[in-house]
Coordinates of C-alpha atoms and ligand atoms in Angstrom, one line a residue:
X1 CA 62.8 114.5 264.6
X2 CA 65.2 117.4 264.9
X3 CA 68.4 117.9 263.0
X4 CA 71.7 116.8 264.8
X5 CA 73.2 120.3 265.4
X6 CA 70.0 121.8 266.1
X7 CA 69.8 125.2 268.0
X8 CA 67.6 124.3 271.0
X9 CA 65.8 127.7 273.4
X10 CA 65.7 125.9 277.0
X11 CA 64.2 127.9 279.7
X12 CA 64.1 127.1 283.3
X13 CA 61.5 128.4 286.3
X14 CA 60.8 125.8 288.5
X15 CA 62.5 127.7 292.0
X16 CA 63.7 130.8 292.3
X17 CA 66.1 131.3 289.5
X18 CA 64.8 132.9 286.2
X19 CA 67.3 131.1 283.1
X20 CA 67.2 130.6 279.3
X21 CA 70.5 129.1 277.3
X22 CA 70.7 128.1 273.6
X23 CA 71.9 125.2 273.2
X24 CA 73.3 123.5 269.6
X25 CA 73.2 120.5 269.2
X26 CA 72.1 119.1 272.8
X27 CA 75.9 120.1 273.4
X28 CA 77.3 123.7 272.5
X29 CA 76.3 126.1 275.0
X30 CA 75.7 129.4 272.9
X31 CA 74.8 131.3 276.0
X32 CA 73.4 130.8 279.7
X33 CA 71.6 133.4 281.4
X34 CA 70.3 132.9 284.5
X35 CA 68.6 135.8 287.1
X36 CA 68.6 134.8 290.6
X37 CA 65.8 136.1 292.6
X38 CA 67.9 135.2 296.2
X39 CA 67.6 139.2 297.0
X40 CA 63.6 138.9 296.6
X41 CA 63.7 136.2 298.9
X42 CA 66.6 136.6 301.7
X43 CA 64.2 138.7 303.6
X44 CA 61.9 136.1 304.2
X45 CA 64.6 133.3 304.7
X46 CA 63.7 131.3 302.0
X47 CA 61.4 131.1 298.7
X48 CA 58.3 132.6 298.7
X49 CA 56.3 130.3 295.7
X50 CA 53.7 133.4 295.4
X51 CA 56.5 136.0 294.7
X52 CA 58.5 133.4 292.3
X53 CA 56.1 133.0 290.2
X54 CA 55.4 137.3 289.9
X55 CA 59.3 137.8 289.2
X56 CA 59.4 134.6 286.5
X57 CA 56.4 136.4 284.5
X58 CA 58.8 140.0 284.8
X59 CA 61.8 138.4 284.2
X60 CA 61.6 135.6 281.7
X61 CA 61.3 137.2 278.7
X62 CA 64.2 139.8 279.3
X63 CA 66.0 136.8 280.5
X64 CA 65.0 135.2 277.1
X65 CA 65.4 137.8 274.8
X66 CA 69.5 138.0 276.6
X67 CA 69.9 134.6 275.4
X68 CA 69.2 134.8 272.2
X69 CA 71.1 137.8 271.7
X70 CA 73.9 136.2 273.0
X71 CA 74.2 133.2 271.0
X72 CA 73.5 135.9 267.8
X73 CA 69.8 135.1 267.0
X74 CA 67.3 137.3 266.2
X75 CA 63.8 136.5 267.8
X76 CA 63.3 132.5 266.5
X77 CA 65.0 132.9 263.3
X78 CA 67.8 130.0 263.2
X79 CA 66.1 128.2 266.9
X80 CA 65.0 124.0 266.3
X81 CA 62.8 123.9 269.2
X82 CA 62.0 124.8 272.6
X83 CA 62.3 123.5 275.7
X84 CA 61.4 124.1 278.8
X85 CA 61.1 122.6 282.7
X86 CA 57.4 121.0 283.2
X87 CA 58.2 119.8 287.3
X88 CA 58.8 119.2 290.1
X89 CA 59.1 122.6 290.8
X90 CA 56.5 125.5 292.3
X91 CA 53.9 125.0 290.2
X92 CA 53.0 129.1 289.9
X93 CA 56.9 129.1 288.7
X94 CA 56.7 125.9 286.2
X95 CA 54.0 127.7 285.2
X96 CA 55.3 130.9 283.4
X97 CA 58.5 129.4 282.0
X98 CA 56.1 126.4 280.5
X99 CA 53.5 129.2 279.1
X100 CA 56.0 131.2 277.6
X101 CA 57.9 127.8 275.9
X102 CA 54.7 126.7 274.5
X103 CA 53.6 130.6 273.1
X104 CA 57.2 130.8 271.5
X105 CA 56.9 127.4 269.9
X106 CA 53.2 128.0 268.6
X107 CA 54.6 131.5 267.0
X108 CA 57.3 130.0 265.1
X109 CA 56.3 127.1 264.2
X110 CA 59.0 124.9 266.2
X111 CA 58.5 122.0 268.1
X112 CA 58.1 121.9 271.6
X113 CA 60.2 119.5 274.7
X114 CA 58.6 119.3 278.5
X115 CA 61.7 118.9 280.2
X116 CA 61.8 117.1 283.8
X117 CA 64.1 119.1 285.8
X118 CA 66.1 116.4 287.6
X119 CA 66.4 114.9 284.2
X120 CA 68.1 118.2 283.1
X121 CA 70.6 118.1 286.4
X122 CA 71.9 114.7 284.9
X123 CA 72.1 116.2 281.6
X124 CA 74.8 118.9 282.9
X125 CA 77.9 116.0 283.7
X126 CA 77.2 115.2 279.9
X127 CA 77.3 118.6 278.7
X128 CA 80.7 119.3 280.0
X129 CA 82.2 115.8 279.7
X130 CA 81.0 114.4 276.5
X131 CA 83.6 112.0 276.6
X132 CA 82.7 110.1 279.8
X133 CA 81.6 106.4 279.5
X134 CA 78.7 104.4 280.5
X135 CA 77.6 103.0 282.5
X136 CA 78.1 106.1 285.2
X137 CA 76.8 106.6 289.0
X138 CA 75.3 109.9 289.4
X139 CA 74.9 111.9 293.3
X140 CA 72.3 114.2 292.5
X141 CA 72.2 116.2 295.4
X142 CA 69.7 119.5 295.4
X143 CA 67.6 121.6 297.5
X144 CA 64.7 119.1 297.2
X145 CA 66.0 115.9 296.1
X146 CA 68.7 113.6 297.2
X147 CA 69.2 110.5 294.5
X148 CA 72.0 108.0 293.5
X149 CA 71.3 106.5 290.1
X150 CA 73.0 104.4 287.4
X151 CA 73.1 105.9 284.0
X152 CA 73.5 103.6 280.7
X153 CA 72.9 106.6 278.9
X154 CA 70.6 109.7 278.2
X155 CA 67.1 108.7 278.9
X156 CA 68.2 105.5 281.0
X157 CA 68.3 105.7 284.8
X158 CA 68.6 102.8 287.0
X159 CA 68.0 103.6 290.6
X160 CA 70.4 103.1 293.6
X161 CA 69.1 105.0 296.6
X162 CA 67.9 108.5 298.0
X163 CA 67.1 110.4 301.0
X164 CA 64.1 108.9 303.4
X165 CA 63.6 112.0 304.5
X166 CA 65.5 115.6 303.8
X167 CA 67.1 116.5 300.8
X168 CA 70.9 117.1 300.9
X169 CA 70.2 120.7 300.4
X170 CA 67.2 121.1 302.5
X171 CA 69.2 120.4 305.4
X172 CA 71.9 122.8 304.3
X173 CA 69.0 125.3 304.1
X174 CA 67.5 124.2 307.5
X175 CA 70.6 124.4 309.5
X176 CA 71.4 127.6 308.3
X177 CA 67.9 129.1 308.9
X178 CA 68.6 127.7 312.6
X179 CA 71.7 129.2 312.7
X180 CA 70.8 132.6 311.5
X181 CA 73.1 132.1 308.7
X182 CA 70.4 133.5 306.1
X183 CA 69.2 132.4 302.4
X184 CA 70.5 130.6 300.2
X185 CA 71.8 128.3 302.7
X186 CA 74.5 126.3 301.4
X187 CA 76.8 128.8 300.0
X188 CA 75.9 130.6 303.7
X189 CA 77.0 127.4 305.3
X190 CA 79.9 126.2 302.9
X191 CA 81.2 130.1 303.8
X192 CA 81.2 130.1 307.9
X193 CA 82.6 126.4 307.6
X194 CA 85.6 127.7 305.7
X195 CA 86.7 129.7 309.3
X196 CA 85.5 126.7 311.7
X197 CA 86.6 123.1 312.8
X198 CA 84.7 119.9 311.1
X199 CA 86.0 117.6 314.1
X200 CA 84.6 120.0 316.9
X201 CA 81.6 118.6 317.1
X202 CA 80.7 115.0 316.5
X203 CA 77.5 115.0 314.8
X204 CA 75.9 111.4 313.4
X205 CA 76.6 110.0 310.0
X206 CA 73.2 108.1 309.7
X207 CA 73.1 104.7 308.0
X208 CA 76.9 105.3 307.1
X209 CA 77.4 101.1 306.9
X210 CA 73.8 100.4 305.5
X211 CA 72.8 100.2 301.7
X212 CA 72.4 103.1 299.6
X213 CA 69.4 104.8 300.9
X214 CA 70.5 108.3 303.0
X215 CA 68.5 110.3 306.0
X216 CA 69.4 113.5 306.8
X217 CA 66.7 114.7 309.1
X218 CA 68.7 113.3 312.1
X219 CA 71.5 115.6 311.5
X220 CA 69.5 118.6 311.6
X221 CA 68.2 117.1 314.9
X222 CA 71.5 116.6 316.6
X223 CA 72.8 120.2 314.9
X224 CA 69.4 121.8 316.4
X225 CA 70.4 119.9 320.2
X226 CA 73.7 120.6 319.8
X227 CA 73.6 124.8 320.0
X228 CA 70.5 124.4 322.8
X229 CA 73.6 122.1 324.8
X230 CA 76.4 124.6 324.0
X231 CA 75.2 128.3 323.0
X232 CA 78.3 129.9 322.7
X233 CA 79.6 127.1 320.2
X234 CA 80.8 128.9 317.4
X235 CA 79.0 129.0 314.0
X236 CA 81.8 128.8 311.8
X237 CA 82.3 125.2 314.4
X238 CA 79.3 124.1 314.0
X239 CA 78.8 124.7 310.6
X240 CA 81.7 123.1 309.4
X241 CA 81.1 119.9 311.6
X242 CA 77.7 119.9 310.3
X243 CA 79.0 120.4 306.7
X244 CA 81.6 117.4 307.2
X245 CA 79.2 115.1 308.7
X246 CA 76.9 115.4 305.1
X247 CA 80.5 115.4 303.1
X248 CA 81.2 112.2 304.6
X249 CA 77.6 110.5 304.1
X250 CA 77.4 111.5 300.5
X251 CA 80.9 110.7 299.5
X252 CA 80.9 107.3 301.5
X253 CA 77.4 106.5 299.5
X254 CA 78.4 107.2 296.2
X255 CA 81.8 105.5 296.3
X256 CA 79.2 102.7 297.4
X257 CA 77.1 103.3 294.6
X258 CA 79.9 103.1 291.8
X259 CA 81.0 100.2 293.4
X260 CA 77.3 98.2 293.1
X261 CA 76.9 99.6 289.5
X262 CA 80.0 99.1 288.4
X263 CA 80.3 102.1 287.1
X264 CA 83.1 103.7 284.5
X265 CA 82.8 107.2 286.3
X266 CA 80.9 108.8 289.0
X267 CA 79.3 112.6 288.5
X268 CA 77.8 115.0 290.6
X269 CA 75.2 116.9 289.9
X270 CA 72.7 119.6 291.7
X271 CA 72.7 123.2 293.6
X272 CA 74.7 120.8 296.5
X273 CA 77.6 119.9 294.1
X274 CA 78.5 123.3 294.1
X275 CA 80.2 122.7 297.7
X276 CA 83.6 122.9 297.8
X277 CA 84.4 120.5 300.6
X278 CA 81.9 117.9 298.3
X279 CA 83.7 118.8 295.3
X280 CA 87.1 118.0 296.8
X281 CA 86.2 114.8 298.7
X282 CA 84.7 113.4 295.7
X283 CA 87.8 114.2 294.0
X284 CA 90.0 112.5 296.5
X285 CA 87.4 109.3 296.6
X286 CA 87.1 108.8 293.3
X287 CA 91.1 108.9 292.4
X288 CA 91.5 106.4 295.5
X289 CA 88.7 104.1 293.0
X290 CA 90.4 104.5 290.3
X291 CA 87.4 106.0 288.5
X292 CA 87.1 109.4 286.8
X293 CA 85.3 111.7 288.9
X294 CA 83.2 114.0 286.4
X295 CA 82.4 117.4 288.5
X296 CA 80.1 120.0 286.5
X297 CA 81.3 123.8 286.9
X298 CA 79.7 125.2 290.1
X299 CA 77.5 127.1 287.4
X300 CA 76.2 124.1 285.6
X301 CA 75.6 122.3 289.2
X302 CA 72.5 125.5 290.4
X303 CA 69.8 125.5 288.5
X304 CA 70.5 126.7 285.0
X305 CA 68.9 126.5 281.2
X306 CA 71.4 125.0 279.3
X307 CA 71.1 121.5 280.8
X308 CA 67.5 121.9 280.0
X309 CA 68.0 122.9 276.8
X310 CA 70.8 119.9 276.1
X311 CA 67.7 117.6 278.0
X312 CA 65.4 119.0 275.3
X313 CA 67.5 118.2 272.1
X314 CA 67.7 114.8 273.4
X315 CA 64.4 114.0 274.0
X316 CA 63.5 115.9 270.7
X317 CA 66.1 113.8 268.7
X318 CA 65.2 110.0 270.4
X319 CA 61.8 110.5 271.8
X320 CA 59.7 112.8 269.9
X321 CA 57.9 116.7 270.7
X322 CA 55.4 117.2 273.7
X323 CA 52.3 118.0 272.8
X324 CA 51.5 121.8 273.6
X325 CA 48.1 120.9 275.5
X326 CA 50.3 118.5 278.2
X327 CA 50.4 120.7 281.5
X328 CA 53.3 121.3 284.5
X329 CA 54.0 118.7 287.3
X330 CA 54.7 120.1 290.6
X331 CA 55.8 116.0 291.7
X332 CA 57.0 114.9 288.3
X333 CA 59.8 112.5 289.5
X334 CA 62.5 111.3 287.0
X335 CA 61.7 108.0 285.0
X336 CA 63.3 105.0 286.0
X337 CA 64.0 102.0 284.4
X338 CA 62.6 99.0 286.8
Ligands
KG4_401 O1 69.7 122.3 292.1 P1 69.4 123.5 292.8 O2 70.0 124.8 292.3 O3 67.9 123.8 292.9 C1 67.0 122.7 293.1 O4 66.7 122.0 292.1 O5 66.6 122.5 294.2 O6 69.8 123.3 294.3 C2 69.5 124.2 295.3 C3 70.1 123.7 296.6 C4 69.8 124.6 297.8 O7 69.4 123.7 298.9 C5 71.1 125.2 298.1 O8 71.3 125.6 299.5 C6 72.1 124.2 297.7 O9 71.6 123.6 296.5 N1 73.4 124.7 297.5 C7 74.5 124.4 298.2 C8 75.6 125.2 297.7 N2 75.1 126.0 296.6 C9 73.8 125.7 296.5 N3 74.7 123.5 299.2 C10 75.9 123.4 299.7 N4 77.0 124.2 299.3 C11 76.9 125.1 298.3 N5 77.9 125.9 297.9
ZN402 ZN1 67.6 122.0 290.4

């Protein structure tokens, strides 16, 4: 078991962005470094798994070496464990940042936490808000995953719907690949939408009155028929509508979602949260529930080490050290409780 205030390494690879934090006590960020290889990519309009995993292997232990410098610590001295993302992810990516965990961990002598990555995106509401109560409704809303889930705490996740077909973010991506908009694509998208109109076009809202299960594959649909109909739509127009439409869906699912759980709060979490327009309609929804809305810093939303890190402390302290020889999951999904 590890000590309360422990100092935990985290270190994150499973996309495109090369990060290590250390973490004390699952709760104290020391420091948070994280390298974005977005330039690497942009020219090929979106991640290239092949030349994530090069840059991980060149950047990770500069990234590393950052954070420990920056919380004070020489090499391992004063480090509990380490941590690290084992999926989903690119597996070449998961890869390095899992090698690297387990070589630090054999060297000193400290033990080592396979982190699942959506796991760590809940663990960032908790980082910043250690005062919320359970049980909470999470939207975790990222470039590959699009989940509502009840939380009765760390480790316990009840779930309450997700996306039958795109991800939240992969439709942000794919309508701003269509649009010419370039790489990353929400921020792209979130950017032209601040100069257009959300009500010029009217795009669907799918399965708006239906459960909590989403789809977003229509949308891109209707956005791709949309600009055939009307070329000389603007994109700031249609990028805003677009933006509003998944706004709308998300916001109008988890207001849903706290409703069926009962839930004390409702937190966002995922590269998605970091939208603005998200960010202020969950605001406004939640204050018209009457429940706290818990919105991670647009830094702790992307993909980052610390919430692995704060993930690692916590399976270290309640569930014990993963063995070194236990490999990297590509499809790892997040453990639910039935
Ligand atoms: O959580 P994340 O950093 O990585 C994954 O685990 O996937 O999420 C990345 C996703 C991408 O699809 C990206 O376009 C989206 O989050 N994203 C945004 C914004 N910033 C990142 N989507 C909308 N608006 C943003 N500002
Ligand atoms: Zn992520």
């Amino acid at each position: 078991m590890i000590d309360a205030g422990a100092l935990v390494l985290g270190i994150e690879t499973s996309c495109d962005e090369t990060a290590a934090a250390v973490v004390a006590g699952g709760a104290d960020v020391l420091s948070s470094v994280v390298s974005s290889q977005v330039d690497l990519h942009a020219a090929f309009g979106g991640v290239v798994p092949e030349l994530a995993g090069r840059a991980h292997l060149e950047l990770l232990t500069p990234v590393v070496d950052e954070a420990l410098g920056r919380a004070g610590l020489d090499g391992g001295a004063g480090l509990g464990a380490v941590a690290a993302t084992v999926g989903p992810g690119l597996i070449g990516s998961l890869l390095v940042g899992v090698s690297e965990a387990k070589a630090l961990a054999l060297a000193w002598g400290l033990p080592f936490a396979g982190v699942n990555h959506l796991e760590g995106h809940l663990f960032a509401g908790l980082l910043e808000y250690p005062e919320l109560q359970w049980p909470l409704a999470v939207l975790l809303v990222s470039g590959g995953h699009t989940l509502l889930v009840a939380m009765d705490g760390p480790g316990r996740y009840r779930p309450l719907g997700a996306t039958l077909d795109d991800a939240a973010g992969e439709a942000f991506d794919k309508v701003a690949r269509f649009l010419g908009l370039g790489y990353p694509g929400g921020p792209a998208i979130e950017a032209a939408a601040a100069a257009g109109d959300p009500a010029a076009f009217a795009f669907p809202r799918a399965m708006l009155d239906d459960g909590l299960d989403l789809s977003f594959s229509g949308l891109k649909t209707a956005v791709v028929h949309a600009v055939r109909r009307a070329p000389d739509a603007s994109d700031e127009d249609v990028a805003a509508s677009f933006q509003q439409a998944v706004v709308d869906v998300l916001v109008t699912k988890a207001v849903r979602a706290a409703q069926e759980a009962g839930a004390a709060g409702l937190c966002l979490a995922g590269g998605v949260a970091a939208n603005g327009a998200l960010r202020a309609a969950f605001g406004a929804a939640c204050d018209e529930l009457g429940v706290p809305a818990y919105l991670p810093s647009r830094a702790m939303c992307t993909d980052n080490a610390a919430m692995i890190a704060a993930a690692g402390w916590w399976q270290l302290a309640h569930v014990g050290p993963t063995p070194l020889d236990a490999g990297a999951d590509p499809d790892l999904r997040l453990p639910l409780l039935a």
